[in-house]
PDB file of C-alpha atoms in Angstrom:
ATOM      1  CA  UNK E  21     110.860 -52.061 -15.673  1.00 64.00           C
ATOM      2  CA  UNK E  22     108.298 -54.417 -14.172  1.00 84.00           C
ATOM      3  CA  UNK E  23     106.113 -52.567 -11.669  1.00 94.00           C
ATOM      4  CA  UNK E  24     106.077 -54.095  -8.210  1.00 97.00           C
ATOM      5  CA  UNK E  25     103.802 -53.763  -5.210  1.00 98.00           C
ATOM      6  CA  UNK E  26     105.770 -52.954  -2.072  1.00 98.00           C
ATOM      7  CA  UNK E  27     103.961 -53.565   1.213  1.00 98.00           C
ATOM      8  CA  UNK E  28     105.651 -51.595   4.016  1.00 98.00           C
ATOM      9  CA  UNK E  29     104.352 -52.218   7.527  1.00 98.00           C
ATOM     10  CA  UNK E  30     105.423 -50.827  10.901  1.00 98.00           C
ATOM     11  CA  UNK E  31     104.379 -52.332  14.240  1.00 98.00           C
ATOM     12  CA  UNK E  32     104.333 -50.708  17.646  1.00 98.00           C
ATOM     13  CA  UNK E  33     104.298 -53.316  20.431  1.00 98.00           C
ATOM     14  CA  UNK E  34     101.998 -52.928  23.430  1.00 98.00           C
ATOM     15  CA  UNK E  35     104.988 -53.889  25.587  1.00 98.00           C
ATOM     16  CA  UNK E  36     107.941 -52.431  23.699  1.00 96.00           C
ATOM     17  CA  UNK E  37     110.377 -53.553  26.387  1.00 96.00           C
ATOM     18  CA  UNK E  38     109.319 -57.210  26.216  1.00 98.00           C
ATOM     19  CA  UNK E  39     111.943 -59.277  24.402  1.00 97.00           C
ATOM     20  CA  UNK E  40     109.511 -62.215  24.347  1.00 98.00           C
ATOM     21  CA  UNK E  41     106.837 -60.190  22.546  1.00 98.00           C
ATOM     22  CA  UNK E  42     109.413 -58.856  20.079  1.00 98.00           C
ATOM     23  CA  UNK E  43     110.658 -62.377  19.339  1.00 98.00           C
ATOM     24  CA  UNK E  44     107.130 -63.736  18.935  1.00 98.00           C
ATOM     25  CA  UNK E  45     106.229 -60.987  16.473  1.00 98.00           C
ATOM     26  CA  UNK E  46     109.422 -61.496  14.455  1.00 98.00           C
ATOM     27  CA  UNK E  47     108.948 -65.269  14.355  1.00 98.00           C
ATOM     28  CA  UNK E  48     105.351 -64.737  13.226  1.00 98.00           C
ATOM     29  CA  UNK E  49     106.454 -62.374  10.464  1.00 98.00           C
ATOM     30  CA  UNK E  50     109.004 -64.902   9.221  1.00 98.00           C
ATOM     31  CA  UNK E  51     106.193 -67.355   8.430  1.00 98.00           C
ATOM     32  CA  UNK E  52     104.855 -64.892   5.840  1.00 98.00           C
ATOM     33  CA  UNK E  53     107.765 -65.689   3.526  1.00 97.00           C
ATOM     34  CA  UNK E  54     106.108 -69.068   2.873  1.00 98.00           C
ATOM     35  CA  UNK E  55     103.234 -67.407   1.009  1.00 98.00           C
ATOM     36  CA  UNK E  56     103.794 -68.179  -2.648  1.00 98.00           C
ATOM     37  CA  UNK E  57     103.205 -64.676  -4.004  1.00 98.00           C
ATOM     38  CA  UNK E  58     105.810 -63.068  -1.698  1.00 98.00           C
ATOM     39  CA  UNK E  59     108.807 -62.304  -3.943  1.00 97.00           C
ATOM     40  CA  UNK E  60     111.072 -60.860  -1.258  1.00 97.00           C
ATOM     41  CA  UNK E  61     110.814 -60.149   2.455  1.00 97.00           C
ATOM     42  CA  UNK E  62     112.761 -57.953   4.858  1.00 97.00           C
ATOM     43  CA  UNK E  63     112.066 -57.903   8.589  1.00 98.00           C
ATOM     44  CA  UNK E  64     113.778 -55.155  10.532  1.00 98.00           C
ATOM     45  CA  UNK E  65     114.090 -53.166  13.711  1.00 98.00           C
ATOM     46  CA  UNK E  66     115.055 -49.478  14.048  1.00 98.00           C
ATOM     47  CA  UNK E  67     118.604 -48.868  12.829  1.00 97.00           C
ATOM     48  CA  UNK E  68     120.996 -46.621  14.701  1.00 94.00           C
ATOM     49  CA  UNK E  69     121.319 -44.054  11.943  1.00 93.00           C
ATOM     50  CA  UNK E  70     121.985 -40.460  12.893  1.00 90.00           C
ATOM     51  CA  UNK E  71     118.961 -38.972  14.676  1.00 92.00           C
ATOM     52  CA  UNK E  72     117.079 -36.282  12.770  1.00 93.00           C
ATOM     53  CA  UNK E  73     113.622 -34.781  13.432  1.00 95.00           C
ATOM     54  CA  UNK E  74     112.105 -36.499  10.361  1.00 96.00           C
ATOM     55  CA  UNK E  75     113.100 -39.978  11.554  1.00 97.00           C
ATOM     56  CA  UNK E  76     110.502 -42.088  13.336  1.00 97.00           C
ATOM     57  CA  UNK E  77     112.261 -44.805  15.305  1.00 97.00           C
ATOM     58  CA  UNK E  78     109.430 -45.343  17.805  1.00 97.00           C
ATOM     59  CA  UNK E  79     108.152 -48.531  16.137  1.00 98.00           C
ATOM     60  CA  UNK E  80     109.291 -51.981  17.248  1.00 98.00           C
ATOM     61  CA  UNK E  81     109.408 -54.034  14.052  1.00 98.00           C
ATOM     62  CA  UNK E  82     109.169 -53.376  10.310  1.00 98.00           C
ATOM     63  CA  UNK E  83     107.917 -55.753   7.625  1.00 98.00           C
ATOM     64  CA  UNK E  84     108.698 -55.173   3.962  1.00 98.00           C
ATOM     65  CA  UNK E  85     107.227 -57.414   1.285  1.00 98.00           C
ATOM     66  CA  UNK E  86     107.441 -57.353  -2.509  1.00 98.00           C
ATOM     67  CA  UNK E  87     104.720 -58.661  -4.838  1.00 98.00           C
ATOM     68  CA  UNK E  88     104.503 -58.849  -8.618  1.00 98.00           C
ATOM     69  CA  UNK E  89     101.092 -57.224  -8.731  1.00 97.00           C
ATOM     70  CA  UNK E  90      97.895 -56.362  -6.844  1.00 96.00           C
ATOM     71  CA  UNK E  91      96.617 -59.924  -7.267  1.00 97.00           C
ATOM     72  CA  UNK E  92      99.710 -61.242  -5.521  1.00 97.00           C
ATOM     73  CA  UNK E  93      99.175 -58.811  -2.654  1.00 97.00           C
ATOM     74  CA  UNK E  94      95.507 -59.835  -2.357  1.00 97.00           C
ATOM     75  CA  UNK E  95      96.463 -63.535  -2.312  1.00 98.00           C
ATOM     76  CA  UNK E  96      98.820 -62.745   0.562  1.00 98.00           C
ATOM     77  CA  UNK E  97      96.216 -60.697   2.419  1.00 97.00           C
ATOM     78  CA  UNK E  98      93.653 -63.525   2.322  1.00 97.00           C
ATOM     79  CA  UNK E  99      96.142 -66.393   2.748  1.00 98.00           C
ATOM     80  CA  UNK E 100      95.679 -68.816   5.695  1.00 98.00           C
ATOM     81  CA  UNK E 101      99.316 -68.244   6.745  1.00 98.00           C
ATOM     82  CA  UNK E 102      98.702 -64.474   6.930  1.00 98.00           C
ATOM     83  CA  UNK E 103      95.429 -64.994   8.795  1.00 98.00           C
ATOM     84  CA  UNK E 104      97.149 -67.294  11.287  1.00 98.00           C
ATOM     85  CA  UNK E 105      99.862 -64.690  11.813  1.00 98.00           C
ATOM     86  CA  UNK E 106      97.260 -62.022  12.606  1.00 98.00           C
ATOM     87  CA  UNK E 107      95.354 -64.417  14.887  1.00 98.00           C
ATOM     88  CA  UNK E 108      98.516 -65.399  16.780  1.00 98.00           C
ATOM     89  CA  UNK E 109     100.186 -61.994  16.979  1.00 98.00           C
ATOM     90  CA  UNK E 110      97.602 -59.181  16.802  1.00 98.00           C
ATOM     91  CA  UNK E 111      97.382 -59.052  20.614  1.00 98.00           C
ATOM     92  CA  UNK E 112     101.058 -58.051  20.695  1.00 98.00           C
ATOM     93  CA  UNK E 113     100.778 -54.702  18.944  1.00 98.00           C
ATOM     94  CA  UNK E 114      98.949 -51.511  19.831  1.00 98.00           C
ATOM     95  CA  UNK E 115      99.446 -49.781  16.502  1.00 98.00           C
ATOM     96  CA  UNK E 116     100.252 -50.741  12.943  1.00 98.00           C
ATOM     97  CA  UNK E 117     100.727 -48.520   9.885  1.00 98.00           C
ATOM     98  CA  UNK E 118     100.718 -49.931   6.370  1.00 98.00           C
ATOM     99  CA  UNK E 119     102.038 -48.143   3.273  1.00 98.00           C
ATOM    100  CA  UNK E 120     101.271 -49.981   0.018  1.00 98.00           C
ATOM    101  CA  UNK E 121     103.196 -48.562  -2.916  1.00 98.00           C
ATOM    102  CA  UNK E 122     103.505 -49.320  -6.602  1.00 98.00           C
ATOM    103  CA  UNK E 123     106.582 -48.605  -8.722  1.00 97.00           C
ATOM    104  CA  UNK E 124     106.369 -45.325 -10.621  1.00 96.00           C
TER     105      UNK E 124
ATOM    106  CA  UNK K   7     122.228 -63.572   6.133  1.00 64.00           C
ATOM    107  CA  UNK K   8     123.980 -60.260   5.577  1.00 84.00           C
ATOM    108  CA  UNK K   9     122.222 -57.519   7.547  1.00 94.00           C
ATOM    109  CA  UNK K  10     121.065 -54.585   5.448  1.00 97.00           C
ATOM    110  CA  UNK K  11     120.038 -51.031   6.213  1.00 98.00           C
ATOM    111  CA  UNK K  12     116.679 -50.213   4.671  1.00 98.00           C
ATOM    112  CA  UNK K  13     115.848 -46.511   4.388  1.00 98.00           C
ATOM    113  CA  UNK K  14     112.078 -46.046   3.944  1.00 98.00           C
ATOM    114  CA  UNK K  15     110.882 -42.512   3.277  1.00 98.00           C
ATOM    115  CA  UNK K  16     107.420 -41.084   2.636  1.00 98.00           C
ATOM    116  CA  UNK K  17     106.784 -37.608   1.203  1.00 98.00           C
ATOM    117  CA  UNK K  18     103.641 -35.519   1.431  1.00 98.00           C
ATOM    118  CA  UNK K  19     103.611 -32.813  -1.258  1.00 98.00           C
ATOM    119  CA  UNK K  20     102.548 -29.256  -0.428  1.00 98.00           C
ATOM    120  CA  UNK K  21     100.455 -29.353  -3.615  1.00 98.00           C
ATOM    121  CA  UNK K  22      99.353 -32.975  -3.845  1.00 96.00           C
ATOM    122  CA  UNK K  23      97.285 -32.300  -6.943  1.00 96.00           C
ATOM    123  CA  UNK K  24     100.232 -30.834  -8.900  1.00 98.00           C
ATOM    124  CA  UNK K  25     101.469 -33.300 -11.508  1.00 97.00           C
ATOM    125  CA  UNK K  26     104.491 -31.042 -12.119  1.00 98.00           C
ATOM    126  CA  UNK K  27     105.523 -31.159  -8.459  1.00 98.00           C
ATOM    127  CA  UNK K  28     105.039 -34.929  -8.359  1.00 98.00           C
ATOM    128  CA  UNK K  29     107.180 -35.381 -11.476  1.00 98.00           C
ATOM    129  CA  UNK K  30     109.899 -33.080 -10.157  1.00 98.00           C
ATOM    130  CA  UNK K  31     110.080 -34.985  -6.885  1.00 98.00           C
ATOM    131  CA  UNK K  32     110.197 -38.371  -8.654  1.00 98.00           C
ATOM    132  CA  UNK K  33     112.906 -37.180 -11.061  1.00 98.00           C
ATOM    133  CA  UNK K  34     114.879 -35.839  -8.111  1.00 98.00           C
ATOM    134  CA  UNK K  35     114.593 -39.150  -6.269  1.00 98.00           C
ATOM    135  CA  UNK K  36     115.818 -41.047  -9.323  1.00 98.00           C
ATOM    136  CA  UNK K  37     119.157 -39.215  -9.147  1.00 98.00           C
ATOM    137  CA  UNK K  38     119.797 -40.866  -5.753  1.00 98.00           C
ATOM    138  CA  UNK K  39     120.428 -44.204  -7.469  1.00 97.00           C
ATOM    139  CA  UNK K  40     123.749 -42.762  -8.693  1.00 98.00           C
ATOM    140  CA  UNK K  41     125.140 -42.696  -5.161  1.00 98.00           C
ATOM    141  CA  UNK K  42     127.644 -45.530  -5.005  1.00 98.00           C
ATOM    142  CA  UNK K  43     126.514 -47.022  -1.702  1.00 98.00           C
ATOM    143  CA  UNK K  44     122.877 -47.406  -2.820  1.00 98.00           C
ATOM    144  CA  UNK K  45     122.429 -51.148  -3.459  1.00 97.00           C
ATOM    145  CA  UNK K  46     118.790 -51.016  -4.614  1.00 97.00           C
ATOM    146  CA  UNK K  47     116.155 -48.321  -5.017  1.00 97.00           C
ATOM    147  CA  UNK K  48     112.374 -48.378  -5.331  1.00 97.00           C
ATOM    148  CA  UNK K  49     110.346 -45.232  -5.949  1.00 98.00           C
ATOM    149  CA  UNK K  50     106.601 -45.595  -5.598  1.00 98.00           C
ATOM    150  CA  UNK K  51     103.214 -43.981  -5.268  1.00 98.00           C
ATOM    151  CA  UNK K  52     100.219 -45.276  -3.291  1.00 98.00           C
ATOM    152  CA  UNK K  53      98.958 -48.588  -4.685  1.00 97.00           C
ATOM    153  CA  UNK K  54      95.273 -49.315  -5.084  1.00 94.00           C
ATOM    154  CA  UNK K  55      95.205 -52.171  -2.603  1.00 93.00           C
ATOM    155  CA  UNK K  56      92.019 -52.816  -0.671  1.00 91.00           C
ATOM    156  CA  UNK K  57      91.340 -49.980   1.757  1.00 92.00           C
ATOM    157  CA  UNK K  58      91.662 -50.830   5.444  1.00 93.00           C
ATOM    158  CA  UNK K  59      91.867 -48.530   8.487  1.00 95.00           C
ATOM    159  CA  UNK K  60      95.564 -49.354   9.071  1.00 96.00           C
ATOM    160  CA  UNK K  61      96.584 -48.242   5.571  1.00 97.00           C
ATOM    161  CA  UNK K  62      98.008 -44.767   5.131  1.00 97.00           C
ATOM    162  CA  UNK K  63      97.727 -43.766   1.484  1.00 97.00           C
ATOM    163  CA  UNK K  64      97.812 -40.022   2.117  1.00 97.00           C
ATOM    164  CA  UNK K  65     101.456 -39.607   1.080  1.00 98.00           C
ATOM    165  CA  UNK K  66     102.459 -38.646  -2.464  1.00 98.00           C
ATOM    166  CA  UNK K  67     105.706 -40.536  -3.095  1.00 98.00           C
ATOM    167  CA  UNK K  68     107.718 -43.266  -1.365  1.00 98.00           C
ATOM    168  CA  UNK K  69     111.469 -43.824  -1.540  1.00 98.00           C
ATOM    169  CA  UNK K  70     113.001 -47.132  -0.528  1.00 98.00           C
ATOM    170  CA  UNK K  71     116.774 -47.567  -0.460  1.00 98.00           C
ATOM    171  CA  UNK K  72     118.987 -50.484   0.560  1.00 98.00           C
ATOM    172  CA  UNK K  73     122.499 -50.107   1.976  1.00 98.00           C
ATOM    173  CA  UNK K  74     125.070 -52.682   3.084  1.00 98.00           C
ATOM    174  CA  UNK K  75     125.644 -50.992   6.421  1.00 97.00           C
ATOM    175  CA  UNK K  76     125.395 -47.789   8.474  1.00 96.00           C
ATOM    176  CA  UNK K  77     128.504 -46.391   6.800  1.00 97.00           C
ATOM    177  CA  UNK K  78     126.837 -46.761   3.406  1.00 97.00           C
ATOM    178  CA  UNK K  79     123.768 -44.933   4.674  1.00 97.00           C
ATOM    179  CA  UNK K  80     125.896 -42.132   6.121  1.00 97.00           C
ATOM    180  CA  UNK K  81     127.806 -41.780   2.833  1.00 98.00           C
ATOM    181  CA  UNK K  82     124.439 -41.390   1.079  1.00 98.00           C
ATOM    182  CA  UNK K  83     123.166 -38.885   3.654  1.00 97.00           C
ATOM    183  CA  UNK K  84     126.201 -36.621   3.224  1.00 97.00           C
ATOM    184  CA  UNK K  85     126.652 -37.167  -0.527  1.00 98.00           C
ATOM    185  CA  UNK K  86     126.563 -34.117  -2.873  1.00 98.00           C
ATOM    186  CA  UNK K  87     123.880 -35.814  -5.013  1.00 98.00           C
ATOM    187  CA  UNK K  88     121.651 -36.239  -1.954  1.00 98.00           C
ATOM    188  CA  UNK K  89     122.331 -32.676  -0.846  1.00 98.00           C
ATOM    189  CA  UNK K  90     121.458 -31.371  -4.310  1.00 98.00           C
ATOM    190  CA  UNK K  91     118.229 -33.383  -4.262  1.00 98.00           C
ATOM    191  CA  UNK K  92     117.226 -31.808  -0.931  1.00 98.00           C
ATOM    192  CA  UNK K  93     118.207 -28.343  -2.159  1.00 98.00           C
ATOM    193  CA  UNK K  94     116.222 -28.735  -5.388  1.00 98.00           C
ATOM    194  CA  UNK K  95     113.162 -30.495  -4.013  1.00 98.00           C
ATOM    195  CA  UNK K  96     112.650 -29.686  -0.309  1.00 98.00           C
ATOM    196  CA  UNK K  97     110.312 -26.814  -1.197  1.00 98.00           C
ATOM    197  CA  UNK K  98     107.936 -29.359  -2.771  1.00 98.00           C
ATOM    198  CA  UNK K  99     107.020 -31.284   0.348  1.00 98.00           C
ATOM    199  CA  UNK K 100     105.258 -30.282   3.545  1.00 98.00           C
ATOM    200  CA  UNK K 101     106.000 -33.460   5.474  1.00 98.00           C
ATOM    201  CA  UNK K 102     108.449 -36.334   5.311  1.00 98.00           C
ATOM    202  CA  UNK K 103     108.716 -39.406   7.520  1.00 98.00           C
ATOM    203  CA  UNK K 104     111.801 -41.619   7.533  1.00 98.00           C
ATOM    204  CA  UNK K 105     111.998 -45.143   8.926  1.00 98.00           C
ATOM    205  CA  UNK K 106     115.530 -46.576   9.009  1.00 98.00           C
ATOM    206  CA  UNK K 107     115.573 -50.295   9.707  1.00 98.00           C
ATOM    207  CA  UNK K 108     118.209 -52.974  10.048  1.00 98.00           C
ATOM    208  CA  UNK K 109     117.667 -56.647   9.274  1.00 97.00           C
ATOM    209  CA  UNK K 110     116.853 -58.726  12.347  1.00 96.00           C
TER     210      UNK K 110
END
């Protein structure tokens, strides 16, 4: 199986109750799909699965991106579309956690 | 677009330097693909992307599962294969974080 790079990001909004901020962040994230090395994208919000102590549903928005390889991820990271997203939206969040994984 | 449930899990091993424990956990996770409501599965380890303060690469293994809906996720959660995985492998990890998201 081809190994993939999976870029899993979780955002905590400064104003988690602001629908405008949520919409702006989601719209910003959608632009990332235009980056040519992004193979698949999933943008989500916490799902109403059964609550258990191990579940963290305190974040506002999740971003999940697939790349073919590390080079593809680096192209994304340095891409003008990604930089514009950060410039336009970074003021919206107070915390972000990124998990970058590679297929075992 | 069809909304999906994305189940994103990160495991921190009790003995992060044990290759045996890592292998056992990964082999256990692979059995989860047999659950009929699992639409796609990705099992990973931290990727060697550029280090930045927002990146958490302290976990040992990641599990990423896609379901069609909340019912599919619940079927997985209660499934004998999932229960056997937890029974066989829970002693291996000291921490687990789960993020359940739904497509926006």
